[in-house]
XYZ file of C-alpha atoms in Angstrom:
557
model
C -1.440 -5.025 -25.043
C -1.896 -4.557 -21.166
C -3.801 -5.894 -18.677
C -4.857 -4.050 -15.502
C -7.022 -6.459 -12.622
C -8.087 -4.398 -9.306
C -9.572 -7.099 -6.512
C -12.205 -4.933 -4.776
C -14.103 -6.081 -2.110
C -17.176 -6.021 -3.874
C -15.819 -6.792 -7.682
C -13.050 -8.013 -9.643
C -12.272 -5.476 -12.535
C -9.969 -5.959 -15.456
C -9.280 -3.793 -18.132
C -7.426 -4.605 -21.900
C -5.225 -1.613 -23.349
C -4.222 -1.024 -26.441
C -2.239 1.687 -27.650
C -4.502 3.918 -24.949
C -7.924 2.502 -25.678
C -9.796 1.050 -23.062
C -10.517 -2.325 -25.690
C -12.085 -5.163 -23.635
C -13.231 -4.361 -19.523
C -14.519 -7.063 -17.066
C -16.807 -6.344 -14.156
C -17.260 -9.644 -11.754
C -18.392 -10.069 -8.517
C -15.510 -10.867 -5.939
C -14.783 -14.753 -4.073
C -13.440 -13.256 -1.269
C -12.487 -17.177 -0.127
C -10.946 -17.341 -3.347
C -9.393 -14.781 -5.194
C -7.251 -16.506 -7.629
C -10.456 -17.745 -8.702
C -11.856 -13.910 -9.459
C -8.775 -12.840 -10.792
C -8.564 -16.127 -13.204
C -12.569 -15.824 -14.131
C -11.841 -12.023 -15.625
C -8.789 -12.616 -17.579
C -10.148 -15.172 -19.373
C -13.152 -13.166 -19.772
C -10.698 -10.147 -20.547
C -8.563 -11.824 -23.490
C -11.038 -14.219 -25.419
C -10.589 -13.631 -28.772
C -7.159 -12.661 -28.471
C -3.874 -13.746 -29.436
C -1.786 -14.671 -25.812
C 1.260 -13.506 -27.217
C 0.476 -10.030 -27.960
C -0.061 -9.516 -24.294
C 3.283 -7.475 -22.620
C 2.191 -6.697 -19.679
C 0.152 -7.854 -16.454
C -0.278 -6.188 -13.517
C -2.728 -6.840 -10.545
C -3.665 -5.407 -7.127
C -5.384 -7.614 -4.964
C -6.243 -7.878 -1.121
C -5.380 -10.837 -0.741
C -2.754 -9.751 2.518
C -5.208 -6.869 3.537
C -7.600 -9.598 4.144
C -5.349 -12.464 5.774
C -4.390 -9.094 8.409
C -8.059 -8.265 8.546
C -9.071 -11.637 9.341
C -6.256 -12.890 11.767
C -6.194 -15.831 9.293
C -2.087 -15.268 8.586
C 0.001 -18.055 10.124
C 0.884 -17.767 13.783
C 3.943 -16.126 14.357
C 6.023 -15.525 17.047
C 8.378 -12.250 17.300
C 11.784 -11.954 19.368
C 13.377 -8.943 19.983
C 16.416 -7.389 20.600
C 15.998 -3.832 21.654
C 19.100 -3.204 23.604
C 18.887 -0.344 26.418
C 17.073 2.465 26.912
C 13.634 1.113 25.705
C 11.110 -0.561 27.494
C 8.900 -2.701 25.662
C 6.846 -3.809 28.527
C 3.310 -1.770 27.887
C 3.402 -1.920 24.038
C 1.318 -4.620 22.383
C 3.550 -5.024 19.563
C 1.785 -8.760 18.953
C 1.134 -11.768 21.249
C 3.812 -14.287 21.628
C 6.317 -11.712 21.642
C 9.957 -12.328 23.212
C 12.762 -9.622 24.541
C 16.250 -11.241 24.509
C 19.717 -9.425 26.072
C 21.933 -8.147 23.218
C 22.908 -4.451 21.374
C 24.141 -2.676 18.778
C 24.348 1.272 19.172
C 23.292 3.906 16.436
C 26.564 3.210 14.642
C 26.798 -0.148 14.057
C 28.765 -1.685 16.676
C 28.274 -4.197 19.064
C 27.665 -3.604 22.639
C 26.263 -6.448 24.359
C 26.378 -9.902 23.182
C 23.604 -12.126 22.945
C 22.628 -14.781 25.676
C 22.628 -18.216 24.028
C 21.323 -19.782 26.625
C 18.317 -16.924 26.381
C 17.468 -17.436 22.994
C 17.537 -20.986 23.559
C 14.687 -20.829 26.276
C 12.858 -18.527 23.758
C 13.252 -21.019 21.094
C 11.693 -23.677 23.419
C 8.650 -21.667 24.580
C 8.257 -20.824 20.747
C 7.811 -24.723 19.913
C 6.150 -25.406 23.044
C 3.282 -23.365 21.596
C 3.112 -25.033 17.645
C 4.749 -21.601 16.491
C 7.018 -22.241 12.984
C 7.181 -18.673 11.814
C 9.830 -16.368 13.766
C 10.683 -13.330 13.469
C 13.631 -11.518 15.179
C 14.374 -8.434 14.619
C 17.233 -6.110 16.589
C 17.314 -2.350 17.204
C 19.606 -0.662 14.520
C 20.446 -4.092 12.775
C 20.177 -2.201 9.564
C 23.620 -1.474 10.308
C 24.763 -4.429 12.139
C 22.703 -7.835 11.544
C 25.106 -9.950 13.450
C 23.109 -10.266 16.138
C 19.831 -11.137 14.630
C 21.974 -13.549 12.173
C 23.030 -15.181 15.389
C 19.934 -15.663 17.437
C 19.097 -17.281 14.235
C 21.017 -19.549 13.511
C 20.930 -21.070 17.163
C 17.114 -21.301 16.576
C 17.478 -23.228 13.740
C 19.910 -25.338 15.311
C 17.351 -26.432 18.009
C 14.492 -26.105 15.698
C 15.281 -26.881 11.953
C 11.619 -26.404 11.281
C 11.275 -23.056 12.413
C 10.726 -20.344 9.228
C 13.208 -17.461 10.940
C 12.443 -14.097 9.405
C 15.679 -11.184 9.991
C 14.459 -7.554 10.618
C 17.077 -6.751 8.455
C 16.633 -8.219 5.764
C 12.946 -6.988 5.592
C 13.547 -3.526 5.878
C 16.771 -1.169 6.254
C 14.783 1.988 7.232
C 15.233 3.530 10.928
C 12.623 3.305 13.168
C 12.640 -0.089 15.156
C 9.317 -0.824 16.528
C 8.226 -0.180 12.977
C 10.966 -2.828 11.106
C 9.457 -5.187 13.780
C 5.961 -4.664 13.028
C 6.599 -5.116 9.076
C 8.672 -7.710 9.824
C 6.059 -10.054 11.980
C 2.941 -9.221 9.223
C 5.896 -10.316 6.571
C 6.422 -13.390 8.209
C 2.640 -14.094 9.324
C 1.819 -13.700 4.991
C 4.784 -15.054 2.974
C 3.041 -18.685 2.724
C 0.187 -17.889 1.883
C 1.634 -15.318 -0.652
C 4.152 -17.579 -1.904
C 1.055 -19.965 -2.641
C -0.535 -17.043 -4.119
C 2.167 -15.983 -6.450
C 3.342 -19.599 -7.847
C -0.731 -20.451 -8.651
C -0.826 -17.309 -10.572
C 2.741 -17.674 -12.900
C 1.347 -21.345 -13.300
C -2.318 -20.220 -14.226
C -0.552 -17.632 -16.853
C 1.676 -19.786 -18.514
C -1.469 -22.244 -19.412
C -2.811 -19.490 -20.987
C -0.393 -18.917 -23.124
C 0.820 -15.767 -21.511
C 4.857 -15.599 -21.753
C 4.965 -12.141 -20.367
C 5.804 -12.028 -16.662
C 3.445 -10.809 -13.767
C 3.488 -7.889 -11.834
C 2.110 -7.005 -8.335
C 0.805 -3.350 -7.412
C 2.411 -2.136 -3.965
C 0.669 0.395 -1.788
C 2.714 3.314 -2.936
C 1.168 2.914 -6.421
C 4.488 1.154 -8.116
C 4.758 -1.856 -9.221
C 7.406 -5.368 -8.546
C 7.693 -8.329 -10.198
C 5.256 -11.558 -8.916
C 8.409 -13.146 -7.747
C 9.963 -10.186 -5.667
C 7.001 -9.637 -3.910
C 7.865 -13.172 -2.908
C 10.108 -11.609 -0.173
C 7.819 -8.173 0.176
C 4.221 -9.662 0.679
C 3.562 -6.914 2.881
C 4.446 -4.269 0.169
C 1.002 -5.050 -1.582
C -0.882 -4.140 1.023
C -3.684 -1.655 0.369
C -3.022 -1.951 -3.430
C -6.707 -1.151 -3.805
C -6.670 2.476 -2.785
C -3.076 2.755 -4.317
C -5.444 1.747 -7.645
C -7.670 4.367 -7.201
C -5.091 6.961 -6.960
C -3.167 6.118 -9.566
C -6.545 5.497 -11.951
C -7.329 8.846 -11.347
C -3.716 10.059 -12.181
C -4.133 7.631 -15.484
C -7.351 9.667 -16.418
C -5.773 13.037 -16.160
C -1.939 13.135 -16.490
C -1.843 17.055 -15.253
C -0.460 19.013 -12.603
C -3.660 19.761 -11.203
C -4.672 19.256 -7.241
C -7.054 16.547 -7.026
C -9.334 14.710 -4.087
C -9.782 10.752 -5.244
C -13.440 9.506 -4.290
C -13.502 5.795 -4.904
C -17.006 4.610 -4.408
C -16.566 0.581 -3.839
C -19.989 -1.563 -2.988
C -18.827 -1.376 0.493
C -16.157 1.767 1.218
C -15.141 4.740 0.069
C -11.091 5.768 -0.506
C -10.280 9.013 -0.351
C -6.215 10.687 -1.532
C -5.118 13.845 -2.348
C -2.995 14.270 -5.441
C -1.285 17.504 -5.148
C -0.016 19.385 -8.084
C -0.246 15.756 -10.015
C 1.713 13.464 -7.241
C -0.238 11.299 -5.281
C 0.333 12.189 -1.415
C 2.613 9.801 0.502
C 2.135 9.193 4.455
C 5.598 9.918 5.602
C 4.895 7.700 8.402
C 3.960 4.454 6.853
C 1.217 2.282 5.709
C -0.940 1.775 8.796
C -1.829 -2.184 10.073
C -3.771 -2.981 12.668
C -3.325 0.497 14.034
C 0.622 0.311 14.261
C 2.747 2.184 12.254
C 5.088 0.016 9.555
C 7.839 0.579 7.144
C 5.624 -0.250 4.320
C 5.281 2.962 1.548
C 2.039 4.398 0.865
C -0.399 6.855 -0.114
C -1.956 8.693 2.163
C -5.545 7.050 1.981
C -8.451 6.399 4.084
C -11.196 4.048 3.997
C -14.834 5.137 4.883
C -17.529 2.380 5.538
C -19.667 3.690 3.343
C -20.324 2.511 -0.661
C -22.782 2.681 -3.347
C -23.756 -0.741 -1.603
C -24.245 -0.068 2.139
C -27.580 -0.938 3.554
C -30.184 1.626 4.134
C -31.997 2.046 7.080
C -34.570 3.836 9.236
C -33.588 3.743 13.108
C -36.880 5.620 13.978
C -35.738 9.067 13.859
C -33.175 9.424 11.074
C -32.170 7.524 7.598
C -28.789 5.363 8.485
C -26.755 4.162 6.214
C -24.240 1.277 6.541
C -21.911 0.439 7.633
C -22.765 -3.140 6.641
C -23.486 -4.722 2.974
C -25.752 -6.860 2.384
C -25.240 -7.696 -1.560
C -25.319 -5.618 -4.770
C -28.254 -2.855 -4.618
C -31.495 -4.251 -4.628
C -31.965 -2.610 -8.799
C -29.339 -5.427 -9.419
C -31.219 -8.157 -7.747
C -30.018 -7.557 -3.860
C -31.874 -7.622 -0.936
C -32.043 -4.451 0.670
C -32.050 -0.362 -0.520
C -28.855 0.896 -0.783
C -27.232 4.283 -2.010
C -27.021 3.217 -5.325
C -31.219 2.310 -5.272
C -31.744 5.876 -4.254
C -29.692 7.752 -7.203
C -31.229 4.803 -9.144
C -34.859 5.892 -8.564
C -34.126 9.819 -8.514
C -32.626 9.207 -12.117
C -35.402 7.302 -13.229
C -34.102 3.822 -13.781
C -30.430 5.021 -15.083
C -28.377 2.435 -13.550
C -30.632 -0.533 -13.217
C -34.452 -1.960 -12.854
C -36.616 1.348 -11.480
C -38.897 -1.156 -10.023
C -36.889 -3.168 -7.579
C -34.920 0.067 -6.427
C -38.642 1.659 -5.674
C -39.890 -1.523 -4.182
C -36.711 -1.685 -1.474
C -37.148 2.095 -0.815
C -40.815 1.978 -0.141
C -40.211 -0.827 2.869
C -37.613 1.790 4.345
C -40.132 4.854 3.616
C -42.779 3.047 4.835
C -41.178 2.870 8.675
C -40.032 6.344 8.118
C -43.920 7.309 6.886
C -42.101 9.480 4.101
C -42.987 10.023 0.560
C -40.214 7.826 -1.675
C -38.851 9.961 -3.460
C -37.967 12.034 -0.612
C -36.467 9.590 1.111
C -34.173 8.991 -2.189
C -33.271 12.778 -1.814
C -32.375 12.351 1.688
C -30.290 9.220 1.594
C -28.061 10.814 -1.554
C -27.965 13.936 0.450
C -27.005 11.946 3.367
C -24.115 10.359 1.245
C -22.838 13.339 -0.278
C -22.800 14.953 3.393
C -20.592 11.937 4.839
C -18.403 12.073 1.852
C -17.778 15.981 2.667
C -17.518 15.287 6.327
C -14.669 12.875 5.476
C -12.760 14.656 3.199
C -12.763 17.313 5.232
C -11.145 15.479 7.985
C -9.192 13.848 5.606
C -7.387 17.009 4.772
C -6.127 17.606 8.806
C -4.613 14.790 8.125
C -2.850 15.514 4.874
C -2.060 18.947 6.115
C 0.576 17.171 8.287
C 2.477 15.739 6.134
C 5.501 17.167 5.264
C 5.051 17.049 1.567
C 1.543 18.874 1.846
C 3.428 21.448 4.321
C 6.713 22.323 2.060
C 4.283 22.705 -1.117
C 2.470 25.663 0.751
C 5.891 26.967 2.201
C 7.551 26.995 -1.556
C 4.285 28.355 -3.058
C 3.133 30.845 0.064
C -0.581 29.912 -0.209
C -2.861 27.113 0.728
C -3.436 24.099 -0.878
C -6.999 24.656 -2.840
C -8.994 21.863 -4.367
C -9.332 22.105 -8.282
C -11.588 19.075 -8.636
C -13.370 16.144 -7.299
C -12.187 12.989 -9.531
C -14.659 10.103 -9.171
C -13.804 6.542 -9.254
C -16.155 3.448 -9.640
C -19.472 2.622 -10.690
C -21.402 4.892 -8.446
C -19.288 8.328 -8.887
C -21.555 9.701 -11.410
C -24.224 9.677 -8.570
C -23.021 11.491 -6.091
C -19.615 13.006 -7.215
C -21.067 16.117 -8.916
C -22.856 17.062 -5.673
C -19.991 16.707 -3.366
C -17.588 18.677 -5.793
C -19.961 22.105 -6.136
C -19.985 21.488 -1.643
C -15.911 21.151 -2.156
C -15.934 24.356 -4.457
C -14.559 22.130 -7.006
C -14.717 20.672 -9.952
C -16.513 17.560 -10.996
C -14.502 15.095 -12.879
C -16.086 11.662 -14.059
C -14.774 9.986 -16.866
C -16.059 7.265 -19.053
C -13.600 4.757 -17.213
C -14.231 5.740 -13.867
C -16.024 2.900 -13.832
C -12.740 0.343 -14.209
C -10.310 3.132 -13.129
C -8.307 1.169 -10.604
C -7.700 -1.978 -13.139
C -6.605 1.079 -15.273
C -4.325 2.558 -12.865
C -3.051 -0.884 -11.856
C -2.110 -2.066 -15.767
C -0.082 1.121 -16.363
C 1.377 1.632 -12.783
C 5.080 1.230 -13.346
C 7.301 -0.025 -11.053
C 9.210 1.802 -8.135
C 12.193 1.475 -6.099
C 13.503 2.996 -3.325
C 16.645 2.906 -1.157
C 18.419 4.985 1.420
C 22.577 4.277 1.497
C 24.200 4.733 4.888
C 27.707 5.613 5.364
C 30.259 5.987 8.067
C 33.807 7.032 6.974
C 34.799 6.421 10.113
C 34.255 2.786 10.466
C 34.735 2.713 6.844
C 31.168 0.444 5.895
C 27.765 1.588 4.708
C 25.021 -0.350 4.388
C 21.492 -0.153 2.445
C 17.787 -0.137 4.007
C 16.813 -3.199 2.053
C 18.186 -6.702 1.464
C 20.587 -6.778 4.615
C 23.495 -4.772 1.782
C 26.598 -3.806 3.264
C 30.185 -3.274 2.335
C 33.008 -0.970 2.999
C 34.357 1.874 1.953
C 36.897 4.413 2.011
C 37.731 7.065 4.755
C 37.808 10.596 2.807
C 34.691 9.690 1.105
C 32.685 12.571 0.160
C 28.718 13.479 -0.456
C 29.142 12.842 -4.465
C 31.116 9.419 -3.972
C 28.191 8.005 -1.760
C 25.719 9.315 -4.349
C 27.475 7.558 -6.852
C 27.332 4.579 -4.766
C 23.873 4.517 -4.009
C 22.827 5.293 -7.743
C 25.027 2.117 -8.583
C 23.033 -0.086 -6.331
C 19.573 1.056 -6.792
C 21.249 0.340 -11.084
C 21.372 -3.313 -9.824
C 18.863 -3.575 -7.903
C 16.530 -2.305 -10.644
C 18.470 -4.768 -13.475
C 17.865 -8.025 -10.551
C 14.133 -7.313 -10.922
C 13.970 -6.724 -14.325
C 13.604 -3.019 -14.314
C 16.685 -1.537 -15.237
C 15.782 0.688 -17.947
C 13.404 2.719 -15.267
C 16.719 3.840 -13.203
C 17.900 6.319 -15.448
C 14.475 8.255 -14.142
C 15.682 7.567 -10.643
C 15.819 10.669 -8.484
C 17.854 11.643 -4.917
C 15.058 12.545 -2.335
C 17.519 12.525 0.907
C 21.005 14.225 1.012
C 22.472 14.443 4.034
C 25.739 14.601 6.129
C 26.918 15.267 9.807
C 30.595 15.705 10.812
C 31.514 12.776 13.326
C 33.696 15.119 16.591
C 36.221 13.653 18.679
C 37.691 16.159 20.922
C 38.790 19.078 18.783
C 38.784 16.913 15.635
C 36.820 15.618 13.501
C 37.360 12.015 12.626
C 34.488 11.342 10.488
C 31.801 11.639 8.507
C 28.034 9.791 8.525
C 26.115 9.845 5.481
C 22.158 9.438 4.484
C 21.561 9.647 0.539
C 18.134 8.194 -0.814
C 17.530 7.580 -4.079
C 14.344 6.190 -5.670
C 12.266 5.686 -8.810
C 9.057 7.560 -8.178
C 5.703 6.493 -8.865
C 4.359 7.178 -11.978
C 2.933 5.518 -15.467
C 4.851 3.120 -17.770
C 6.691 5.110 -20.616
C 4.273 3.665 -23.399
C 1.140 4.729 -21.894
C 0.682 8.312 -22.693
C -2.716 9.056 -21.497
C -6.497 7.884 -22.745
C -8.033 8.527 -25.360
């Protein structure tokens, strides 16, 4: 058996899976000041009745680190950096309390400028003069040389012992500074609060009788183990829409090209899954409008759900972007989206009478009939839905994935259907897919498609080797790895190498036997010149296990 649990902002859904039947789903409304408390409340309402032990396999998504960013509530951190020359950091607001220290290491790995001690000291100082424990430092290319982030370190700790010092390094390997520092302060601003998170959760299983281990679901729609994401916390964030993409890919298992409409109580998320692979952005998940090294779909979140509060500003219907509770046919306050289908369709999804009574106070100001003000806020919908995924696609038509498909196959990318997710896709999906020129697809667990998508997500790894023959080292983009090797190294001896590591990483977290579907996705080499010689070579090889579903699950039934 497998459990799936999707954190919404609106509700908690779980699902129980058995040998592809959907046997046992939970709907709840979401504590957003207390989502271990959600997640507990539906897998205990998930499993009563069963036997503990027969359960392999949990998985959740949550947003619990989308919300601590949201909210500024992560703990203050302070970030030092070592940028070297040739980049001026003055004008970029990177994050407050934010420190530039002497020191460099050029593209290749070497040092070029030591460190100030006396400097970092001073920085240390200010850093406790303002109640700051978290640090992180972080040093252009220290993915090949850490020394001197390991450095400024260690004489922070020695002034400080209480400082929490967090290494750009060992965070994330990938090129692209400002972006290592960026992931790098968020990790450092959510690992407590994670690491709470996490050990509540393993504790809360085990008294259930669960022996299984946990896993988390990461924003590129693969999954890690509870207590790797220790490290990662920043890896889970926007594991909601990654749900909803790979729900959608759950419910269809083709090679068909696919818009995702997730309908939440308070947003929409829209991504593209072309020719059956959810689209990546190349450039990162996206917090607080600055680019990271975090992997993700390429997603966006409208303010607008089955949920949003309808209005009548005097010349027009509005809609959202606030929430005010569920729709009033479910006992909330105002007319929503969902009140409108609900009176159109005669009392389908809940009480006809409370949806008609909300409506009326909104036609009333608006001196329309009610039903045609129904018509007009699901047209309305259905209209901003369109005008988003629309826009949606300028943006997918930039990424390099979207771009090489049409190169290989010399035609545009054309929409073969409209997949709903959620509660409230059945009322307006069918509309927006015959504006698309699409298909409509709604399926009878659209409703708990992301806790679907999250239960049989499997997990994914990624790494890109670096290696320079001529100063005889390579080093990994994750976990601070490095190590030496030989001089005449060629392309298929660092492939080999990288393929061994990703092996070990995969058997450290438990998921060894998903390496053998591992895959290169970078192969590249440059010839290093030295006057009329060449005395070198630098290599990039990335390997990875793609998203994708666990090897059990072979579709629904």
């Amino acid at each position: 058996m497998l459990v799936g649990i999707d954190v919404g902002g609106t509700f908690t859904d779980g699902v129980l899976l058995a040998e592809g039947e959907v046997i046992n789903s939970v709907k709840q409304p979401t504590d957003e000041e207390n989502l271990k408390e959600s997640i507990l409340a539906v897998l205990d309402e998930l499993i009563k009745g069963t036997d503990p032990t027969r359960i392999k396999r949990v998985v959740l998504s949550t947003t619990l680190v989308t919300n601590l960013l949201a909210t500024g509530k992560g703990e203050r951190t302070a970030l030092v950096l070592i940028p070297g020359p040739g980049l001026n950091l003055q004008h970029l607001d990177l994050a407050p309390n934010s420190y530039t220290v002497e020191g460099a290491v050029d593209f290749r790995g070497r040092v070029i400028s030591s460190i100030k001690r006396t400097q970092v000291a001073e920085v240390g100082k200010d850093i406790a003069g303002h109640g700051i424990r978290k640090v992180a430092v972080v040093g252009k290319f220290s993915q090949r040389n850490n020394s001197l982030e390991a450095e400024a370190r260690e004489i922070l700790m020695e002034q400080y012992p209480h400082f929490e010092v967090f290494l750009g390094s060992e965070v994330s390997g990938q090129l692209n500074f400002l972006r290592r520092a960026v992931t790098t302060y968020y990790t450092a601003m959510t690992r407590s609060t994670w690491d709470r998170f996490a050990r509540e959760i393993q504790e809360a299983l085990v008294q259930r009788g669960i022996g299984t281990g946990c896993d988390i679901l990461k924003a590129d729609g693969g999954t890690m183990p509870l207590e790797v994401s220790v490290k990662y916390p920043c890896e889970t964030v926007f594991s909601g829409p990654a749900a909803s993409a790979m729900g959608a890919y759950a419910l269809t298992m083709d090679k068909r090209t696919s818009v995702v409409v997730d309908i939440g109580g308070t947003t929409s998320d829209l991504a593209l899954i072309l020719e059956g692979k959810p689209l990546y952005a190349s450039k990162g998940a996206v917090i607080d409008g600055k680019y990271t090294h975090v992997r993700a779909f390429a997603v966006r979140s409208v303010a607008l759900g089955g949920d949003s509060t309808v209005r009548w500003n005097g010349s027009e219907v509005v809609i959202g972007p606030d929430r005010e509770g569920v729709a009033a046919c479910f006992g909330g306050p105002r007319a929503t989206p969902t009140d409108a289908f609900n009176l159109l369709e005669g009392g389908k999804l809940g009480r006809l009478d409370l949806s008609q009574a909300a409506l009326e106070r909104v036609a009333g100001e608006a001196r329309l009939p009610v039903e045609e003000l129904a018509r007009q806020v699901v047209e309305k919908v259905v209209e901003l839905l369109e005008t988003n995924v629309k826009d949606m696609f300028k943006s997918w038509e930039q990424e390099p994935a979207y771009r090489v498909w049409e190169i290989v196959n010399r035609r545009k990318v054309s929409l073969d259907r409209a997949i709903g997710i959620g509660a409230a896709a059945e009322a307006f999906i069918p509309t927006l897919a015959r504006r698309l020129g699409c298909e409509a697809f709604i399926h009878r667990y659209s409703p708990v498609a992301n806790a679907l998508g999250a239960g049989v997500a499997r997990p994914t790894l990624s790494i890109v080797l670096h290696a320079d023959t001529q100063r005889q080292t390579y080093s990994l983009d994750i976990g601070g790895v490095s190590g030496t090797i030989g001089s005449r190294v060629q392309l298929e001896d660092v492939k080999k190498l990288a393929r061994e590591h990703l092996e070990q990483l995969a058997n450290d977290r438990g998921i060894g036997h998903y390496a053998r579907q591992s895959e290169f996705f970078l192969e590249e080499q440059f010839n290093v010149i030295r006057g009329w010689s060449t005395v070198g070579k630098l290599f990039d090889v990335g390997i990875q296990i793609a998203p994708g579903v666990i090897d059990e699950f072979k579709g629904v039934k």
